[in-house]
Amino acid sequence: MGMTPTGESLDVDASLDPKLGTVDGTLTWRLPNPSSVSVHELLLFRYPDAYADDPELGDILHERVYPVGFDGGGQELGEVVVDLGSSSFVVTPEPIEREGVPLIRIPLSEALQPGREALISGSFHTQIPRKFGTFGRYRGVVTVNGGLAPLPVDLREDGTWAIEAPPPSIERSLDLTMPEGHRLMLGGLSPDPDADRFVPDARREGQLEIEPIGAGRIQASWSSPESRWISLSVQRDRPLTWRENIPADDGSISYFGQPLRRIQKRWLRRAVEGARATARGAGLDPQDLVIVEAPLRRKLVERGEGVLYISDRFFEAELPVWRYHDLHLARAVLAEAIEAATRRREPTRVEPLTTHGLAWRLIPDYLSTRWKNHVNLRQLLDGLSFLPEVDAILQTPVFPFADQIFDNPWVVDPLRADVRRFNRPLRTGRALLLMIEDRVGAQSLDAAVRDYLRSNGEGPDFFTLLQDRTGQPAVGFAQRWMGGWARVNLAVQQVERERQDDGSWRTRVTIRREVLEGEASDEVVEIRLNPAVGRKGRATLIWDGQDEVASWEVITRKRVASVQVDPRGRILETDADGISLKKDNRFPRAVKLTGSAFLVAADSVSGIEAYAYLAMRPAHDLQHQVRLRVWTDEEAWVGGGPSYRHYFGPPRIGSYRQHRIDVSVDVQWLNGLFRPTDAPILVNGEVTYVYDTRASAFSPRSGGRVLVTAFAGRDFALEDDHLRSAEASVFGGVDLQATKLFSLHPWHVLAVRGKVGVIGGNVKHRQFVLGGNSNVRGYAANYLLGKFRTMGSVEWRHFFARDLDLPGPFMRYRALQGVLFVEGGVVARDLETPPEPSDLGVSIGYALRVYLDWGGVLPAMGGIEFAWSPNAPPGRLPFFSPPETWPDVPFQIYFVASQSF
């Protein structure tokens, strides 16, 4: 039979080792069977495995998920005793995966009958991963937002397990022992010695007690009559970690983390007060707030159970960027207030998305009081997208918190990071409501949101309410949103324009839709017809997307200059590699113009090496690019010319691909001080193939690069050029370069580099050199030159510090890296004569590189390199000083940088 149900509960008695990140203990799970069918198995989530992201992450994502190497953690449940009242038995749980969800299965030798309950008890072990985010440990901080022990799966009334939904809200208790010398925040409550400064919300249900138990250990006891999981934060007790109550006009704000400056406290208070005012205006009753600082590297704010987790980098950016951060804090505050209603009314599978979407629908009201002149940063940066770095981050926002700061609702999160989205497609409730807005209209949607929030948690779920009000199938659309979604390609197939007798214009527009993956959906597609100047006369067409090809005829007073499909970018149009297919969404094709400047290096002989580019490409198409470049380096006072660049193959990072071909022609005014010449004008043509698998140019950990260049050209004298022979003025050759990176450890990388090249002709400025900042660095760039050159280099790149957050003027210092390198090479002065011993050079050196970002978002690198070679000409310190001012030094000095402007 079984015991009479008294309500589901979970009691945990555990011991935490913050240093090792281990939790060992026992759990007691009381589970009633609310269904009308017998239950033959019990399921719990293997929480760490559910959020153990793929260890093969690219360099950029990896460093924002794992501070060291891949560490997914783990969780085990030992033998359990199942007591059904009428009988009890011992079962060995088994780890399984069902529908892609890691679970712990407890098979029942005797079924749990309807209306009865089971009591399950057993021991468990949890290994908390070394990981950023709200479930991990990092630098003395342990954050556990759920998953301290195995979490029960919700048993539905129909007898099925809701493995795609969050855990159920049940009665929970925790007895936790841990070492002294740590600060603890548990379930929104804190037992710190300075707890007299903490005023918890009187409505927050739960109790927390703490007492020493000897041997340098303490025991914390916590309980709650209704909770989905346990949110816990443990930090080493140190002067830089504290807790304080931030006064507010409408309730308390308790902050647990590093000290805040006065301006940060004021900013935080105003953001929370603005969100609370918005919530009350919507008929909600916001609670007092507990904010816990956590080492988040991808999200600015995440919600826990009874707390809000805020990134320890929340205030790291410059002050003007803060306003784009507090949007997400306000959204989380609003979601906390909304969840009281959605938990009672929404199906568990849909409730997290509904809460998220409704919170974002209230953000415009928040902005009207907090930031009346708010402008979306993405829209603001569109005006600066002629800078390639800005254009690149708009196309591929890879820096930390990029999608948060840009406030782009259409970014699909590739990682599993939010406990409320248990193993479901990684789309957001905000995007779901924006898609529904296209179907029902903004006014109808906002009216339904207001009615839903003001109904005190009574009535149907939100999508049923919306469907009843509008007659649109909102419920079915929301259910489809939870499942797979089609990947499509939209294109302007044809545009025909004809002037009418009365002076108006008849425009026939044909749009084509190709379904690339999944089943065709009824996505609403916006088609915008634009006049040549201004917005007056703009026409908008709405297409239900049902057919493969659709056509319209539109009569306008002004001539239609362009037609654009999906101008707001709401439709997912990517190929199988995730590269955008929006390049054919506009007729005529738009042209993107960008310009940039790069400072590359400086050394004791050549001075500055810098480049400037003006590039033109089709919009949404990074495969084809025409560029005009100008530069200065050790060989030329100035050089410049046009080039064509073509990317192809699989993606490397974002929309950039692994293969590239460059074709260029340039003219140079040669530097006679660097290398004397009587023919100072040089014309050069090149064809270059590049294969690059590095994920990032800033401190990559893996991948490689191969570059093959074929070149030819001629130099010209200012006088009597016609008297010079072709052998003296014409050149041509081939150069091959290759680099391979081997990741020895997240802090250690071995880089192997090699070059080989051959050239014909006697133009000295175009012959190969042995030294310089890109060859054997112990020699000056003008020391040895010849028609054949080969060299090799081995670098040991090692970090002294990573994941720093040190403030500087308009910048944050992120990492300090050292590089020990050994290089060798040989130059043959003539192709017919073997190289001599004096043509062989070796060097050893060391470099220091500092990684930083400007404004907290734009990455850069700068450093200094020292290289020594036996019998090499000396260098000078400082490199720009005249010889008579400073003595020579027995090594070469290079200043290196990687930064665009």
mmCIF file of N, CA and C in Angstrom, residues 165-222:
data_model
loop_
_atom_site.group_PDB
_atom_site.id
_atom_site.type_symbol
_atom_site.label_atom_id
_atom_site.label_comp_id
_atom_site.label_asym_id
_atom_site.label_seq_id
_atom_site.Cartn_x
_atom_site.Cartn_y
_atom_site.Cartn_z
ATOM 1 N N ALA A 165 11.215 20.541 -16.772
ATOM 2 C CA ALA A 165 10.766 21.650 -15.933
ATOM 3 C C ALA A 165 11.668 21.775 -14.711
ATOM 4 N N PRO A 166 11.636 22.922 -14.031
ATOM 5 C CA PRO A 166 12.414 23.067 -12.803
ATOM 6 C C PRO A 166 11.913 22.118 -11.719
ATOM 7 N N PRO A 167 12.689 21.933 -10.654
ATOM 8 C CA PRO A 167 12.246 21.090 -9.542
ATOM 9 C C PRO A 167 10.990 21.668 -8.895
ATOM 10 N N PRO A 168 10.227 20.847 -8.171
ATOM 11 C CA PRO A 168 8.984 21.329 -7.557
ATOM 12 C C PRO A 168 9.254 22.204 -6.336
ATOM 13 N N SER A 169 8.295 23.070 -6.025
ATOM 14 C CA SER A 169 8.345 23.859 -4.790
ATOM 15 C C SER A 169 7.836 22.985 -3.652
ATOM 16 N N ILE A 170 8.737 22.596 -2.761
ATOM 17 C CA ILE A 170 8.379 21.678 -1.678
ATOM 18 C C ILE A 170 9.013 22.175 -0.384
ATOM 19 N N GLU A 171 8.660 21.520 0.693
ATOM 20 C CA GLU A 171 9.272 21.825 1.983
ATOM 21 C C GLU A 171 10.699 21.288 1.990
ATOM 22 N N ARG A 172 11.641 22.117 2.431
ATOM 23 C CA ARG A 172 13.044 21.727 2.435
ATOM 24 C C ARG A 172 13.699 22.145 3.743
ATOM 25 N N SER A 173 14.695 21.382 4.132
ATOM 26 C CA SER A 173 15.511 21.733 5.286
ATOM 27 C C SER A 173 16.940 21.302 5.030
ATOM 28 N N LEU A 174 17.878 21.986 5.685
ATOM 29 C CA LEU A 174 19.297 21.706 5.507
ATOM 30 C C LEU A 174 20.024 21.888 6.829
ATOM 31 N N ASP A 175 20.784 20.890 7.215
ATOM 32 C CA ASP A 175 21.740 20.991 8.309
ATOM 33 C C ASP A 175 23.124 20.871 7.680
ATOM 34 N N LEU A 176 23.882 21.978 7.719
ATOM 35 C CA LEU A 176 25.148 22.051 7.004
ATOM 36 C C LEU A 176 26.278 22.327 7.991
ATOM 37 N N THR A 177 27.277 21.470 7.996
ATOM 38 C CA THR A 177 28.485 21.707 8.785
ATOM 39 C C THR A 177 29.594 22.126 7.844
ATOM 40 N N MET A 178 30.452 23.045 8.306
ATOM 41 C CA MET A 178 31.531 23.585 7.493
ATOM 42 C C MET A 178 32.586 24.197 8.400
ATOM 43 N N PRO A 179 33.781 24.462 7.890
ATOM 44 C CA PRO A 179 34.824 25.053 8.725
ATOM 45 C C PRO A 179 34.484 26.481 9.140
ATOM 46 N N GLU A 180 35.001 26.891 10.284
ATOM 47 C CA GLU A 180 34.883 28.283 10.687
ATOM 48 C C GLU A 180 35.728 29.155 9.764
ATOM 49 N N GLY A 181 35.578 30.457 9.915
ATOM 50 C CA GLY A 181 36.352 31.381 9.093
ATOM 51 C C GLY A 181 35.757 31.639 7.738
ATOM 52 N N HIS A 182 34.473 31.351 7.565
ATOM 53 C CA HIS A 182 33.787 31.606 6.302
ATOM 54 C C HIS A 182 32.498 32.376 6.578
ATOM 55 N N ARG A 183 32.099 33.150 5.600
ATOM 56 C CA ARG A 183 30.811 33.835 5.658
ATOM 57 C C ARG A 183 29.813 33.064 4.812
ATOM 58 N N LEU A 184 28.588 33.053 5.271
ATOM 59 C CA LEU A 184 27.571 32.198 4.663
ATOM 60 C C LEU A 184 26.311 32.993 4.369
ATOM 61 N N MET A 185 25.776 32.827 3.175
ATOM 62 C CA MET A 185 24.456 33.330 2.815
ATOM 63 C C MET A 185 23.655 32.129 2.343
ATOM 64 N N LEU A 186 22.541 31.870 2.996
ATOM 65 C CA LEU A 186 21.779 30.656 2.730
ATOM 66 C C LEU A 186 20.298 31.011 2.636
ATOM 67 N N GLY A 187 19.722 30.780 1.454
ATOM 68 C CA GLY A 187 18.308 31.039 1.264
ATOM 69 C C GLY A 187 17.900 32.478 1.502
ATOM 70 N N GLY A 188 18.817 33.433 1.239
ATOM 71 C CA GLY A 188 18.503 34.838 1.458
ATOM 72 C C GLY A 188 18.715 35.293 2.878
ATOM 73 N N LEU A 189 19.213 34.414 3.744
ATOM 74 C CA LEU A 189 19.455 34.747 5.146
ATOM 75 C C LEU A 189 20.930 34.572 5.449
ATOM 76 N N SER A 190 21.435 35.363 6.405
ATOM 77 C CA SER A 190 22.853 35.322 6.713
ATOM 78 C C SER A 190 23.060 35.187 8.210
ATOM 79 N N PRO A 191 23.926 34.273 8.638
ATOM 80 C CA PRO A 191 24.222 34.133 10.056
ATOM 81 C C PRO A 191 25.488 34.857 10.469
ATOM 82 N N ASP A 192 25.929 35.860 9.697
ATOM 83 C CA ASP A 192 27.193 36.518 9.991
ATOM 84 C C ASP A 192 27.159 37.196 11.356
ATOM 85 N N PRO A 193 28.334 37.376 11.972
ATOM 86 C CA PRO A 193 28.361 38.059 13.266
ATOM 87 C C PRO A 193 27.785 39.467 13.217
ATOM 88 N N ASP A 194 27.847 40.125 12.050
ATOM 89 C CA ASP A 194 27.293 41.477 11.938
ATOM 90 C C ASP A 194 25.852 41.452 11.461
ATOM 91 N N ALA A 195 25.137 40.376 11.810
ATOM 92 C CA ALA A 195 23.762 40.221 11.323
ATOM 93 C C ALA A 195 22.833 41.284 11.864
ATOM 94 N N ASP A 196 23.258 42.041 12.893
ATOM 95 C CA ASP A 196 22.389 43.106 13.382
ATOM 96 C C ASP A 196 22.236 44.209 12.342
ATOM 97 N N ARG A 197 23.117 44.222 11.338
ATOM 98 C CA ARG A 197 23.006 45.205 10.266
ATOM 99 C C ARG A 197 22.116 44.712 9.145
ATOM 100 N N PHE A 198 21.627 43.491 9.276
ATOM 101 C CA PHE A 198 20.836 42.860 8.211
ATOM 102 C C PHE A 198 19.386 42.763 8.642
ATOM 103 N N VAL A 199 18.506 43.375 7.885
ATOM 104 C CA VAL A 199 17.075 43.341 8.209
ATOM 105 C C VAL A 199 16.373 42.542 7.124
ATOM 106 N N PRO A 200 16.115 41.253 7.352
ATOM 107 C CA PRO A 200 15.470 40.441 6.306
ATOM 108 C C PRO A 200 14.023 40.831 6.114
ATOM 109 N N ASP A 201 13.507 40.514 4.956
ATOM 110 C CA ASP A 201 12.101 40.753 4.647
ATOM 111 C C ASP A 201 11.232 39.940 5.607
ATOM 112 N N ALA A 202 10.323 40.625 6.276
ATOM 113 C CA ALA A 202 9.471 39.938 7.245
ATOM 114 C C ALA A 202 8.601 38.873 6.580
ATOM 115 N N ARG A 203 8.377 39.006 5.261
ATOM 116 C CA ARG A 203 7.537 38.040 4.560
ATOM 117 C C ARG A 203 8.347 36.866 4.016
ATOM 118 N N ARG A 204 9.683 36.935 4.121
ATOM 119 C CA ARG A 204 10.512 35.860 3.583
ATOM 120 C C ARG A 204 10.401 34.651 4.503
ATOM 121 N N GLU A 205 9.837 33.589 3.990
ATOM 122 C CA GLU A 205 9.619 32.407 4.805
ATOM 123 C C GLU A 205 10.903 31.596 4.892
ATOM 124 N N GLY A 206 11.258 31.196 6.077
ATOM 125 C CA GLY A 206 12.455 30.404 6.270
ATOM 126 C C GLY A 206 13.137 30.786 7.565
ATOM 127 N N GLN A 207 13.923 29.872 8.082
ATOM 128 C CA GLN A 207 14.649 30.107 9.319
ATOM 129 C C GLN A 207 16.085 29.670 9.124
ATOM 130 N N LEU A 208 17.002 30.345 9.836
ATOM 131 C CA LEU A 208 18.408 30.011 9.769
ATOM 132 C C LEU A 208 19.021 30.182 11.146
ATOM 133 N N GLU A 209 19.670 29.145 11.610
ATOM 134 C CA GLU A 209 20.364 29.185 12.889
ATOM 135 C C GLU A 209 21.774 28.666 12.691
ATOM 136 N N ILE A 210 22.696 29.166 13.504
ATOM 137 C CA ILE A 210 24.078 28.746 13.393
ATOM 138 C C ILE A 210 24.677 28.609 14.778
ATOM 139 N N GLU A 211 25.546 27.601 14.950
ATOM 140 C CA GLU A 211 26.195 27.411 16.237
ATOM 141 C C GLU A 211 27.504 26.664 16.032
ATOM 142 N N PRO A 212 28.519 26.974 16.862
ATOM 143 C CA PRO A 212 29.786 26.233 16.782
ATOM 144 C C PRO A 212 29.597 24.835 17.362
ATOM 145 N N ILE A 213 30.284 23.871 16.757
ATOM 146 C CA ILE A 213 30.163 22.484 17.220
ATOM 147 C C ILE A 213 31.518 21.920 17.625
ATOM 148 N N GLY A 214 32.550 22.796 17.696
ATOM 149 C CA GLY A 214 33.865 22.363 18.114
ATOM 150 C C GLY A 214 34.722 21.918 16.955
ATOM 151 N N ALA A 215 36.012 21.729 17.243
ATOM 152 C CA ALA A 215 36.990 21.280 16.242
ATOM 153 C C ALA A 215 37.061 22.231 15.063
ATOM 154 N N GLY A 216 36.814 23.530 15.342
ATOM 155 C CA GLY A 216 36.912 24.518 14.279
ATOM 156 C C GLY A 216 35.817 24.448 13.247
ATOM 157 N N ARG A 217 34.646 23.917 13.618
ATOM 158 C CA ARG A 217 33.558 23.772 12.673
ATOM 159 C C ARG A 217 32.286 24.404 13.236
ATOM 160 N N ILE A 218 31.397 24.765 12.313
ATOM 161 C CA ILE A 218 30.103 25.322 12.676
ATOM 162 C C ILE A 218 29.011 24.523 11.989
ATOM 163 N N GLN A 219 27.795 24.650 12.508
ATOM 164 C CA GLN A 219 26.641 24.009 11.890
ATOM 165 C C GLN A 219 25.566 25.052 11.656
ATOM 166 N N ALA A 220 25.087 25.102 10.407
ATOM 167 C CA ALA A 220 23.996 26.005 10.039
ATOM 168 C C ALA A 220 22.765 25.169 9.753
ATOM 169 N N SER A 221 21.649 25.582 10.337
ATOM 170 C CA SER A 221 20.377 24.875 10.136
ATOM 171 C C SER A 221 19.404 25.819 9.467
ATOM 172 N N TRP A 222 18.858 25.379 8.335
ATOM 173 C CA TRP A 222 17.945 26.216 7.544
ATOM 174 C C TRP A 222 16.733 25.385 7.158
#
